Coordinates of C-alpha atoms and ligand atoms in Angstrom, one line a residue:
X1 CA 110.4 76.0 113.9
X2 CA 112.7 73.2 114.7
X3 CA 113.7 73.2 118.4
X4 CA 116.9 71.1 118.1
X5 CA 119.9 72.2 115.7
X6 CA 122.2 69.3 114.7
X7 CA 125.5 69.5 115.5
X8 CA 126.2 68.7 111.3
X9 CA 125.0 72.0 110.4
X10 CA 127.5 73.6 112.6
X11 CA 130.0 71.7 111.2
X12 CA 129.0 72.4 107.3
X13 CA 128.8 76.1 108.6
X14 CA 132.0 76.0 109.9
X15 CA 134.1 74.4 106.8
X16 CA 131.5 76.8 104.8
X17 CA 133.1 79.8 106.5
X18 CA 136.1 79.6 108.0
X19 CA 137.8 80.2 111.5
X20 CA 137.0 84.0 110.3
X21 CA 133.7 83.7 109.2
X22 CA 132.2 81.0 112.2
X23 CA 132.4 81.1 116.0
X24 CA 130.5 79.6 118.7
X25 CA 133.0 80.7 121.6
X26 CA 130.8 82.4 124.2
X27 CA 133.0 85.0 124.7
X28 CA 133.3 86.1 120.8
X29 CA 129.1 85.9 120.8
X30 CA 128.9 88.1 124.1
X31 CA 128.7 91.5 122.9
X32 CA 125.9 90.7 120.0
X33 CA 123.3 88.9 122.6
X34 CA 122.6 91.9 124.6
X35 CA 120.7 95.5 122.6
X36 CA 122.6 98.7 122.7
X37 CA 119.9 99.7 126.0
X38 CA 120.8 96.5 127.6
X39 CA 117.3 95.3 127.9
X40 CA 117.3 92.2 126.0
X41 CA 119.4 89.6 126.2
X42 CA 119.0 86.4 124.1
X43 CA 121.7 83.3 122.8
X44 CA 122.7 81.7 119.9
X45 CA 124.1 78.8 118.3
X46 CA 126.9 80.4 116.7
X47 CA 128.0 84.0 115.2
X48 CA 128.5 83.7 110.9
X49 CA 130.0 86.4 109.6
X50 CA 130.2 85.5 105.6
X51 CA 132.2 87.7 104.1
X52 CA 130.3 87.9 100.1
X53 CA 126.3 87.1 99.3
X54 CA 127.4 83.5 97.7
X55 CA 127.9 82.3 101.4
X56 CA 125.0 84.4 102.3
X57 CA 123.2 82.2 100.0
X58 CA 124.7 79.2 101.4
X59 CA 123.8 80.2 105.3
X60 CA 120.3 81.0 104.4
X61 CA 119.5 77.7 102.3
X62 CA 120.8 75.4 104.6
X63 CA 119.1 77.3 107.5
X64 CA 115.9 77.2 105.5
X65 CA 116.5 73.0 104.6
X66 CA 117.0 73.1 108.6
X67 CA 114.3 75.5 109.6
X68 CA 117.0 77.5 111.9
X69 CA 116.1 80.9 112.1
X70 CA 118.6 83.5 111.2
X71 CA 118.8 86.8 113.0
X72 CA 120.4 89.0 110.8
X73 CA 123.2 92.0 112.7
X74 CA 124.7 95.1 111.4
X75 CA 126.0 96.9 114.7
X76 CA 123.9 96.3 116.4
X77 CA 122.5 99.9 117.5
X78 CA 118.9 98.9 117.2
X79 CA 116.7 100.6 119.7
X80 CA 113.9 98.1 119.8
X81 CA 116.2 95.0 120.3
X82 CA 115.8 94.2 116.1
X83 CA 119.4 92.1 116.6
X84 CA 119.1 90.2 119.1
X85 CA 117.9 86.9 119.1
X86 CA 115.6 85.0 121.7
X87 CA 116.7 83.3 124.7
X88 CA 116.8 79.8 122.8
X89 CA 119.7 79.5 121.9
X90 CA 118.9 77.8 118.3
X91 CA 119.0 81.1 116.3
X92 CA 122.4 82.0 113.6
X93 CA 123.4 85.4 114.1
X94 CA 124.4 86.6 111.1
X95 CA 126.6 89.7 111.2
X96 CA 127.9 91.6 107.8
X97 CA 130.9 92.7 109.9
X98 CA 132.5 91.0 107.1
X99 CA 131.2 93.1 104.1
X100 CA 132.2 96.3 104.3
X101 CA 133.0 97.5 100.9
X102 CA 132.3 100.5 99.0
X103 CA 132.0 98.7 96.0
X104 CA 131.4 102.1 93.9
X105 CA 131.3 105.6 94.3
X106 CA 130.6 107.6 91.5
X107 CA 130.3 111.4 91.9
X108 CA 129.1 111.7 88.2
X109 CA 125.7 109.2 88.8
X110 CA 126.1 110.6 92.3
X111 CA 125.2 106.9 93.5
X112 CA 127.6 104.8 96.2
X113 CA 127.3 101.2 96.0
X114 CA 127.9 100.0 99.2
X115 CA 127.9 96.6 101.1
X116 CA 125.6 95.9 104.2
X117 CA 128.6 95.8 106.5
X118 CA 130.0 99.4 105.3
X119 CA 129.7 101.6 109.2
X120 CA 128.1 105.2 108.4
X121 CA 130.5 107.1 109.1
X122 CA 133.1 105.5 106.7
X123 CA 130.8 105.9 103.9
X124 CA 130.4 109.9 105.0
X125 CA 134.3 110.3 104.6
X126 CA 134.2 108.3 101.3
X127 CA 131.5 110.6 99.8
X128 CA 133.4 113.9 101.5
X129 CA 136.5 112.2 99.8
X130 CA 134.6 113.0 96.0
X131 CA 132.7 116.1 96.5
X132 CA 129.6 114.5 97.8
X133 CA 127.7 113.5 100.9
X134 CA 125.6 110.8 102.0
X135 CA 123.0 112.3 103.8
X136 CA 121.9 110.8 106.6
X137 CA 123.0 110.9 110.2
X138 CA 122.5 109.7 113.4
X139 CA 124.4 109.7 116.5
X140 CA 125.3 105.5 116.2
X141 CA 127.2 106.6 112.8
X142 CA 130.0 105.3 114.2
X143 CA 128.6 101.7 114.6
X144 CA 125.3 101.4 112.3
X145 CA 125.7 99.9 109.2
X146 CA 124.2 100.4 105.7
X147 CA 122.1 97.0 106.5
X148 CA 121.4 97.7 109.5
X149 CA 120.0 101.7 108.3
X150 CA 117.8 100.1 105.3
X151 CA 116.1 97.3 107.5
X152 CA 114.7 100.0 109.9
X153 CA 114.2 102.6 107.3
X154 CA 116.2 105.1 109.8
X155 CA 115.9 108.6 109.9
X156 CA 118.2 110.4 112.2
X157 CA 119.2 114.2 111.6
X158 CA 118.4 115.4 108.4
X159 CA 115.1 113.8 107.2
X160 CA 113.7 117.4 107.3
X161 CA 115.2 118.2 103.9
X162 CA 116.4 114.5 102.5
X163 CA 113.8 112.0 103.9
X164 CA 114.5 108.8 105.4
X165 CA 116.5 105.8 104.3
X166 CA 114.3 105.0 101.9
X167 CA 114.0 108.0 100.0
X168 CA 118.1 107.4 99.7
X169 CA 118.0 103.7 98.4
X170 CA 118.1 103.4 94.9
X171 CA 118.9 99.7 94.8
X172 CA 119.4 96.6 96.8
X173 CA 120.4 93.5 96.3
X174 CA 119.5 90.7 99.2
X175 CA 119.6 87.0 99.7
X176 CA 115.8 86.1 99.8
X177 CA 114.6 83.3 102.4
X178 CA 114.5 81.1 99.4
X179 CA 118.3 81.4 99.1
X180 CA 118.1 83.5 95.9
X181 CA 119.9 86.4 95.3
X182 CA 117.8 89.7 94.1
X183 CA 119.9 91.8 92.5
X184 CA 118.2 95.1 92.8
X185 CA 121.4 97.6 92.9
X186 CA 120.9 98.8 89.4
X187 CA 120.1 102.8 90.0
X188 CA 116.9 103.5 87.7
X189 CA 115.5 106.6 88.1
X190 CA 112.5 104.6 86.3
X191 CA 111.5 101.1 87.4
X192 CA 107.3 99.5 87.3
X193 CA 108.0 96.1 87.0
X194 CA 105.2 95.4 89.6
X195 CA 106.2 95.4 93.7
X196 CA 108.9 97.8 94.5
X197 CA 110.9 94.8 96.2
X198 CA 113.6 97.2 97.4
X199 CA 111.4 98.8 99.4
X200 CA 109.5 95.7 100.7
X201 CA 113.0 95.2 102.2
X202 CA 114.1 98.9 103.4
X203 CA 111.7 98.9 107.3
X204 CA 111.4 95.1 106.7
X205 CA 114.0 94.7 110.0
X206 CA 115.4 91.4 108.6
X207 CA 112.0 89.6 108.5
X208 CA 112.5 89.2 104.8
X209 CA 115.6 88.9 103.7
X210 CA 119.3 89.8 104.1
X211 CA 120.7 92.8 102.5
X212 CA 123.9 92.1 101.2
X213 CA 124.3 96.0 99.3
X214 CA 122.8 98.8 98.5
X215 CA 122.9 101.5 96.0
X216 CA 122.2 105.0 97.8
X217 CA 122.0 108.5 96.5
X218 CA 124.7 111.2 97.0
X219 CA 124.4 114.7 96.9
X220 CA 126.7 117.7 96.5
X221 CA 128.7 118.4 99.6
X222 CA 127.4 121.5 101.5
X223 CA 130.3 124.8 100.6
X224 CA 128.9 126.3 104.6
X225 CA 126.7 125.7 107.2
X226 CA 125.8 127.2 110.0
X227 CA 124.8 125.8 113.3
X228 CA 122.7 127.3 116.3
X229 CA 121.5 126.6 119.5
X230 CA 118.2 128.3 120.4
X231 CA 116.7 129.0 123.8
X232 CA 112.9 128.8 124.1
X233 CA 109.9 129.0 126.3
X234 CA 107.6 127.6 125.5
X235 CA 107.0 124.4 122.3
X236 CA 104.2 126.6 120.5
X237 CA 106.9 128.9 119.6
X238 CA 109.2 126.0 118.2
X239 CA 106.7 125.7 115.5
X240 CA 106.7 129.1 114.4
X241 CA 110.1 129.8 114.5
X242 CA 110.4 126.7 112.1
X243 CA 107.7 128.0 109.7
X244 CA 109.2 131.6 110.1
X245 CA 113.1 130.4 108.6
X246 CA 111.4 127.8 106.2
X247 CA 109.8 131.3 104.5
X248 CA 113.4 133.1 104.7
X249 CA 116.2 130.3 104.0
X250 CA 113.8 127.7 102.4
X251 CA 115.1 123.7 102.3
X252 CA 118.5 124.8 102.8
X253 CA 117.0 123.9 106.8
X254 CA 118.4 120.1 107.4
X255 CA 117.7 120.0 110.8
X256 CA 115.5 121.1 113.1
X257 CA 115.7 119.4 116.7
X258 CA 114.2 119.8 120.3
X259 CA 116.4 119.4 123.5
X260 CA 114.5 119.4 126.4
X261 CA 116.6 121.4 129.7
X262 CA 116.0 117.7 131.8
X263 CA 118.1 116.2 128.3
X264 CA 120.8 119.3 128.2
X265 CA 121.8 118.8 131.9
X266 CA 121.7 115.2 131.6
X267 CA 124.2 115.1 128.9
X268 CA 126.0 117.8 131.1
X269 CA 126.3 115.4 134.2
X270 CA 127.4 112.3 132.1
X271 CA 129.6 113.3 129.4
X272 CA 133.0 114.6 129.8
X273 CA 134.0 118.0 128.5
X274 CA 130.4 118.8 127.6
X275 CA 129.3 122.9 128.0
X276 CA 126.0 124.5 128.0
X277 CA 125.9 126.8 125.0
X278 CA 123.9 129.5 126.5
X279 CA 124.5 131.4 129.9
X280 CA 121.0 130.7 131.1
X281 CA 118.9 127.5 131.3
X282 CA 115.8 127.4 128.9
X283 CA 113.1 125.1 129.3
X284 CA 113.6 124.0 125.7
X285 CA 116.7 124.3 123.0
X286 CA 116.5 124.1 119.6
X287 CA 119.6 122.7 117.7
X288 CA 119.1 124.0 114.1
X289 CA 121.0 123.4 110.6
X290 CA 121.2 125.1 107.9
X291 CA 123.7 124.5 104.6
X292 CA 124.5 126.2 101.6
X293 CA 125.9 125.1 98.2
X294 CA 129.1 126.6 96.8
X295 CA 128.3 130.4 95.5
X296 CA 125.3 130.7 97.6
X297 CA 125.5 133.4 100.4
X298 CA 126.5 132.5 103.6
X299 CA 124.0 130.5 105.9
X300 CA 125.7 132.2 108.9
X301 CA 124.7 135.6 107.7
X302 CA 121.1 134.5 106.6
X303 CA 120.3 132.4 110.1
X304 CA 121.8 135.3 112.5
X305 CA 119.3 137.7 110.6
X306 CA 116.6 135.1 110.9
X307 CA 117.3 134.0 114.3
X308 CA 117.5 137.8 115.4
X309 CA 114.2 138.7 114.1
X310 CA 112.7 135.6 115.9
X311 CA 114.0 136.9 119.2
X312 CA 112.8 140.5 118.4
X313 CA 109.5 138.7 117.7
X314 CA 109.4 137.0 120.8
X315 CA 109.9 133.6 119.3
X316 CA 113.2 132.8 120.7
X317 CA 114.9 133.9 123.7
X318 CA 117.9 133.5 122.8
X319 CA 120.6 132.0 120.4
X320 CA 124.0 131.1 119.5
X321 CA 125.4 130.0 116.2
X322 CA 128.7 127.8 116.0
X323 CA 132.0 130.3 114.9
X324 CA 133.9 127.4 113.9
X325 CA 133.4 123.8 112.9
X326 CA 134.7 122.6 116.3
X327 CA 131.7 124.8 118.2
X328 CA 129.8 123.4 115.4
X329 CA 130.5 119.7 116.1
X330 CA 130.3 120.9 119.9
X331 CA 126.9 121.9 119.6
X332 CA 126.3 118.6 117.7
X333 CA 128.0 116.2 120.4
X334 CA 125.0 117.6 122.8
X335 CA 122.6 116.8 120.7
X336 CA 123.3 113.3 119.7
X337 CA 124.5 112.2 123.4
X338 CA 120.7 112.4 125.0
X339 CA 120.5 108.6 124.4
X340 CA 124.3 107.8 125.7
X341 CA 123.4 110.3 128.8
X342 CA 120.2 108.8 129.4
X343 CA 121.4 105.4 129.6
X344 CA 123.8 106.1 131.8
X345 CA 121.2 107.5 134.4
X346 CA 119.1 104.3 134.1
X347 CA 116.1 102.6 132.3
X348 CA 113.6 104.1 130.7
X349 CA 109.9 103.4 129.0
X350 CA 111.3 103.9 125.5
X351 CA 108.9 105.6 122.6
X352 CA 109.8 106.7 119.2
X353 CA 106.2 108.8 118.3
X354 CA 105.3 110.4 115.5
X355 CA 102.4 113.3 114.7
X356 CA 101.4 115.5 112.0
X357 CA 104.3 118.1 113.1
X358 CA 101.5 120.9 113.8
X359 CA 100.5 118.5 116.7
X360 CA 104.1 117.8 118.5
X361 CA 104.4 120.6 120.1
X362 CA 101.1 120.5 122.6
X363 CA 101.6 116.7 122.8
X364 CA 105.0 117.3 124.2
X365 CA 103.7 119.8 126.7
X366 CA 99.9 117.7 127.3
X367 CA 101.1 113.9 126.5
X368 CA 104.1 114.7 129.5
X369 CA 101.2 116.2 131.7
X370 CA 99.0 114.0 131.2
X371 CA 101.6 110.4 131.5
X372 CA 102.7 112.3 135.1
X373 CA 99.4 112.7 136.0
X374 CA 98.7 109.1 135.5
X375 CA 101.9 107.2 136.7
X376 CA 103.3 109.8 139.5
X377 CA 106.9 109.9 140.0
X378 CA 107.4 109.3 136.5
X379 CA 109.2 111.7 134.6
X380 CA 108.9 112.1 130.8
X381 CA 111.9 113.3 128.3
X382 CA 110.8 114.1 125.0
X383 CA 113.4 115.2 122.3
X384 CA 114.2 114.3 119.2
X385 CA 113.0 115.8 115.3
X386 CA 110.8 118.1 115.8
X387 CA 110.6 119.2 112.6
X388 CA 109.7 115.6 111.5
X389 CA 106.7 115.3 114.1
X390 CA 108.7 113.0 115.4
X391 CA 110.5 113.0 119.2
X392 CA 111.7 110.3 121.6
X393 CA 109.0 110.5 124.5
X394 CA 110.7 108.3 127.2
X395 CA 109.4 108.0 130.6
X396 CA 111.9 107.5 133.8
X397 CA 111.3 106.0 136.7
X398 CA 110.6 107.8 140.4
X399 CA 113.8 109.1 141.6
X400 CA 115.0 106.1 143.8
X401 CA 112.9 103.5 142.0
X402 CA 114.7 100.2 141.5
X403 CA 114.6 101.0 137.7
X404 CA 114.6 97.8 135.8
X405 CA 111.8 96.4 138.7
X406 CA 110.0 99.7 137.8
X407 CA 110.4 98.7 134.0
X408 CA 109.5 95.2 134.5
X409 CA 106.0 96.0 136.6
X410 CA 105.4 99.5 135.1
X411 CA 106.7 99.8 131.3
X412 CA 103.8 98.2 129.9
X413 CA 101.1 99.9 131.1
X414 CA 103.2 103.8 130.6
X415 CA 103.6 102.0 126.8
X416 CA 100.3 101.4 126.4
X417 CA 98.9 104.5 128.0
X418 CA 101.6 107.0 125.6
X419 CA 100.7 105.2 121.9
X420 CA 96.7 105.8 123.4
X421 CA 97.2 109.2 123.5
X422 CA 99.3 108.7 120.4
X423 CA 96.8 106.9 118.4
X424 CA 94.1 109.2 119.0
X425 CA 96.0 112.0 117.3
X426 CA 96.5 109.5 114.4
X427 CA 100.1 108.7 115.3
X428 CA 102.4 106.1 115.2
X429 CA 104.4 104.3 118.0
X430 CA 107.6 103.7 116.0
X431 CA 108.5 106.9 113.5
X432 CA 111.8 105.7 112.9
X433 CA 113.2 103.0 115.5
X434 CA 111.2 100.5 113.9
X435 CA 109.2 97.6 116.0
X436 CA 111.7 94.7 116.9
X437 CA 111.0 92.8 119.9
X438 CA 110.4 95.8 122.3
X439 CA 107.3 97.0 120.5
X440 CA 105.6 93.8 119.2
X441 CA 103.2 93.3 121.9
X442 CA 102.3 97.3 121.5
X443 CA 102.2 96.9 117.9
X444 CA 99.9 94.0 117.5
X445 CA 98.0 95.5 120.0
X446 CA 97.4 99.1 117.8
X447 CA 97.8 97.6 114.4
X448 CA 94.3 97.2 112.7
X449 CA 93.5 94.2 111.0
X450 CA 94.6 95.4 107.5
X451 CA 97.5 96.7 108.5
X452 CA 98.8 93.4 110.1
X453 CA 96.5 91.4 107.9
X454 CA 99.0 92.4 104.6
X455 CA 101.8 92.3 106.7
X456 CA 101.5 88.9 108.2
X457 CA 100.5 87.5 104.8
X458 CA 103.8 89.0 102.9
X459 CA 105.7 87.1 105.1
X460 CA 104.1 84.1 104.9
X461 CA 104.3 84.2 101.1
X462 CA 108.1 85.4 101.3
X463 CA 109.6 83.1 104.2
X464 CA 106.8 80.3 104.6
X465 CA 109.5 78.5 106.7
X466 CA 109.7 81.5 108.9
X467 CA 113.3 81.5 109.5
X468 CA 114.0 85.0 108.8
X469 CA 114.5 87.0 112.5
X470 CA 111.6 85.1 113.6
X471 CA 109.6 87.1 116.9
X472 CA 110.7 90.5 115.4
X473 CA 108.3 93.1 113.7
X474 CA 105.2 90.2 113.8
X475 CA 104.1 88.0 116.0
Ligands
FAD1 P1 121.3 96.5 113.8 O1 120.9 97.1 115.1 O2 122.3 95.5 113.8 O3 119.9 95.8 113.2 C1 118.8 96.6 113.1 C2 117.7 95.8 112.4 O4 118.0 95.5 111.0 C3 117.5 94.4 113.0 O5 116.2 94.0 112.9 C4 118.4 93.5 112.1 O6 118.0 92.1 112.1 C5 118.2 94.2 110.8 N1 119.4 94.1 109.9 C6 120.7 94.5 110.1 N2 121.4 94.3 109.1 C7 120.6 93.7 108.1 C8 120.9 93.2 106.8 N3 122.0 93.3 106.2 N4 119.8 92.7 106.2 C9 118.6 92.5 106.8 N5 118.4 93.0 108.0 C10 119.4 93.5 108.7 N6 117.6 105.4 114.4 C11 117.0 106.4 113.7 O7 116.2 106.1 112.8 N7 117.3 107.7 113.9 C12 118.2 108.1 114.9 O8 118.4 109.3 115.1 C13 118.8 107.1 115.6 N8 119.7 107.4 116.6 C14 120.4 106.4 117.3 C15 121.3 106.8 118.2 C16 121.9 105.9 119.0 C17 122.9 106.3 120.0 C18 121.6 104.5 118.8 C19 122.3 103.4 119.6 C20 120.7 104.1 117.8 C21 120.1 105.1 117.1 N9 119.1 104.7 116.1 C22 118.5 105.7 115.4 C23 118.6 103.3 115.9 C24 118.9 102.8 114.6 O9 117.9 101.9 114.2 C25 120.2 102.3 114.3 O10 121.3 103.1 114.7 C26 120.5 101.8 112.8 O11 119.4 101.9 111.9 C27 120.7 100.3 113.0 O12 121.9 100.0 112.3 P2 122.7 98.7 112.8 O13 123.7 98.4 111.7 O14 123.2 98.9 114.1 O15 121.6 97.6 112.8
2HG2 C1 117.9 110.0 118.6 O1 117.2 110.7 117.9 C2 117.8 108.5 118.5 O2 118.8 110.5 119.3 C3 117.7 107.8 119.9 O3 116.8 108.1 117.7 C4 116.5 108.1 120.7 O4 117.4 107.2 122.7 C5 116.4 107.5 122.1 O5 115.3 107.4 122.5
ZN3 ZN1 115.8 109.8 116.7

């Protein structure tokens, strides 16, 4: 990579993009060098925000004559640094804050074309606005963009019954590190000319290209749903509850999650107005969802039966289910503000795991034993998707440990000592987050030869200049 930028490029970039679309002023930059945790913070050149893929084109081929690496930014809500670019200062960010239209939305195709820049939530209220839904959720809605989603492949809420992103990306179109536009957004249901290239760039965090749009699938919007928060014992029993409803109410389950009482009374202490839904403490909630199209019966009726038996059963211990969409959302708000209440306590050795879901629910009782054991002080909270095999296994620091100091000399070795125990169940150490910056090290370190082999050898034949958000995902 070239280590000096000339001042020229700045200056084409500039009269390319306008006072709207270019800025080098350091407090403008600020907020996009640091990550959402406020772990990593890097510099850059300059901050492009084009505002169509013809100057998305332009950036990229006269970053690519230059050899300037790009680091491509949606919101910014990555969890593994993915955004933010090294401490350099050479890199473009290159932020699709710019292009956020919903360039289509048809309920009859039940397809939304929408540009990288389009925030999550915005394109939820434009499907609600026709009947339909996009769905996927995650707590960052309200930030995370349709770019931003596709890179990682992010899950969030309701891969359960829909998948991740990219079971919901029917097209792309991205500006390739040759400067070439690949105009994917055509919605086949059929497709075999040779490499699926849409989804070489859903997970591929930037590395390969920019997306500039995507074309997702919709599906009806839900008539009811009904919400509950469970009380457990013990994890064992999570899994059978979840196999006991899946045999009553079928896929109309869309989530299935596990809140730990260490996350419940964290998001109690930091987040105003938040209540605990049950009288009495459990050592583990479940937040569950569960829809119903229009003419169905309702899922209120069907998951108060279901839930009632479980506790009868000895599954549960107890349960209450939302009366109203404001309990609903309520119930919701405790959920998605672990990683909000978390960070405000302090740092914290960050994993994103996944198992065969059979496994989760010993590793979360075993992996936490056995992580205590080793680093003592530590303390380990694991929530997240159960019902994907998937939960957030972060470690804390000793109450009254400097924590970053602790992350600094510590993180490493917890890191490396989790995706062990991990890896020997056949896991993965990034389910959903994707690998960034914070998990490269880990990643190369796991990854067997084929797996990196391939990887390493796509990239080379798709940026050979290695400008595309170089230092993330790969070494
Ligand atoms: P950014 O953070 O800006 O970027 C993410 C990655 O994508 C980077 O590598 C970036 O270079 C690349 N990128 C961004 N836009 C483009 C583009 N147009 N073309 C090419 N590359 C691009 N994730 C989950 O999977 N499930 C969750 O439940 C979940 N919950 C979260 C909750 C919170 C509170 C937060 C802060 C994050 C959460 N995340 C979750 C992390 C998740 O990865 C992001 O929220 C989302 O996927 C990133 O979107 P973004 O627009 O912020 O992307
Ligand atoms: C979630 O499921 C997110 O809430 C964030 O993926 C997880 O903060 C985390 O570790
Ligand atoms: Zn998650």
């Amino acid at each position: 990579m070239n280590a000096t930028l000339a001042p020229s490029l700045l200056e084409t970039l500039a009269t390319l993009l306008g006072p709207r679309g270019f800025t080098t002023d350091p407090a403008d930059m600020a907020p996009w060098l640091t990550d959402w945790r406020g772990r990593v913070t890097g510099a850059a050149a300059a901050l492009l925000s084009p505002a169509h893929p013809g100057e998305v084109q332009a950036i990229v081929r006269l970053a690519g004559q230059a050899r300037v690496p790009i680091v491509p930014q949606g919101g910014n809500t990555s969890m593994v640094a993915g955004a933010t670019p090294d401490k350099s200062g050479q890199a473009l960010i290159l932020s699709t804050r710019r292009m956020r239209a919903i360039r289509s939305l048809s309920a009859g195709d039940n397809v939304a074309v929408a540009e990288a820049g389009v925030i999550l939530s915005d394109l939820h209220d434009a499907a609600e606005a026709q009947g339909r839904r996009f769905p996927l959720s995650l707590a960052a809605k309200g930030s995370a963009t349709i770019g931003g989603l596709v890179s990682t492949n992010a899950g969030g809420t309701q891969v359960l019954r829909f998948g991740t992103m990219r079971a919901l990306v029917l097209g792309i179109e991205a500006v390739l590190p040759s400067g070439d536009l690949f105009d994917g957004l055509t919605a086949l249901r059929k497709d075999n000319r040779g490499y699926d290239l849409r989804q070489l760039l859903a997970g591929a965090e930037g590395t390969l290209g920019i997306i500039t749009a995507a074309s997702l699938r919709l599906v009806p919007a839900a008539a009811a749903r009904a919400v509950a928060w469970v009380g457990l014992a013990e994890t064992e029993a999570a899994l059978a509850l979840l196999r006991r409803l899946e045999a009553r109410l079928g896929d109309t389950i869309e989530s299935f999650e596990i809140v730990p009482a260490e996350a419940l009374r964290l998001v109690l202490a930091h987040v105003p107005g938040a209540r605990a839904p049950l009288e009495t403490r459990h050592a583990w909630n479940l937040l569950i969802e569960v829809t119903a199209p229009e003419g169905a019966p309702d899922p209120q009726d069907a998951l108060t039966a279901a839930l009632g038996d479980a506790i009868e059963a000895g599954l549960a211990q107890d349960a209450t289910i939302a009366a109203s969409e404001a309990q609903a959302e309520a119930l919701w708000k405790l959920r998605e503000s672990i990683s909000e209440a978390e960070r405000a306590d302090g740092m914290a050795a960050k994993h994103d795991v996944a198992l065969p879901v059979s496994a989760m629910p010993r590793f979360l009782i075993e992996g936490a034993a056995e992580v205590e054991r080793r680093f003592p002080g530590v303390r380990v909270l694991a929530f997240g998707h159960l019902g994907d095999g998937n939960v957030h296994f972060n470690v804390r620091p000793p109450i009254g440990a400097n924590d970053r100091a602790w992350l600094e000399s510590d993180g490493g070795a917890i890191s490396a000592f989790v995706h062990d125990l991990v890896g020997a169940e056949g896991g993965s150490l990034s389910a959903e987050h994707g690998i960034g910056q914070t998990k490269l090290a880990e990643f190369v370190r796991t990854a067997s030869p084929a797996r990196l082999g391939a990887l390493k050898a796509i990239k080379a034949a798709l940026d050979p200049a290695g400008i595309m958000n170089p230092g993330k995902l790969l070494p």
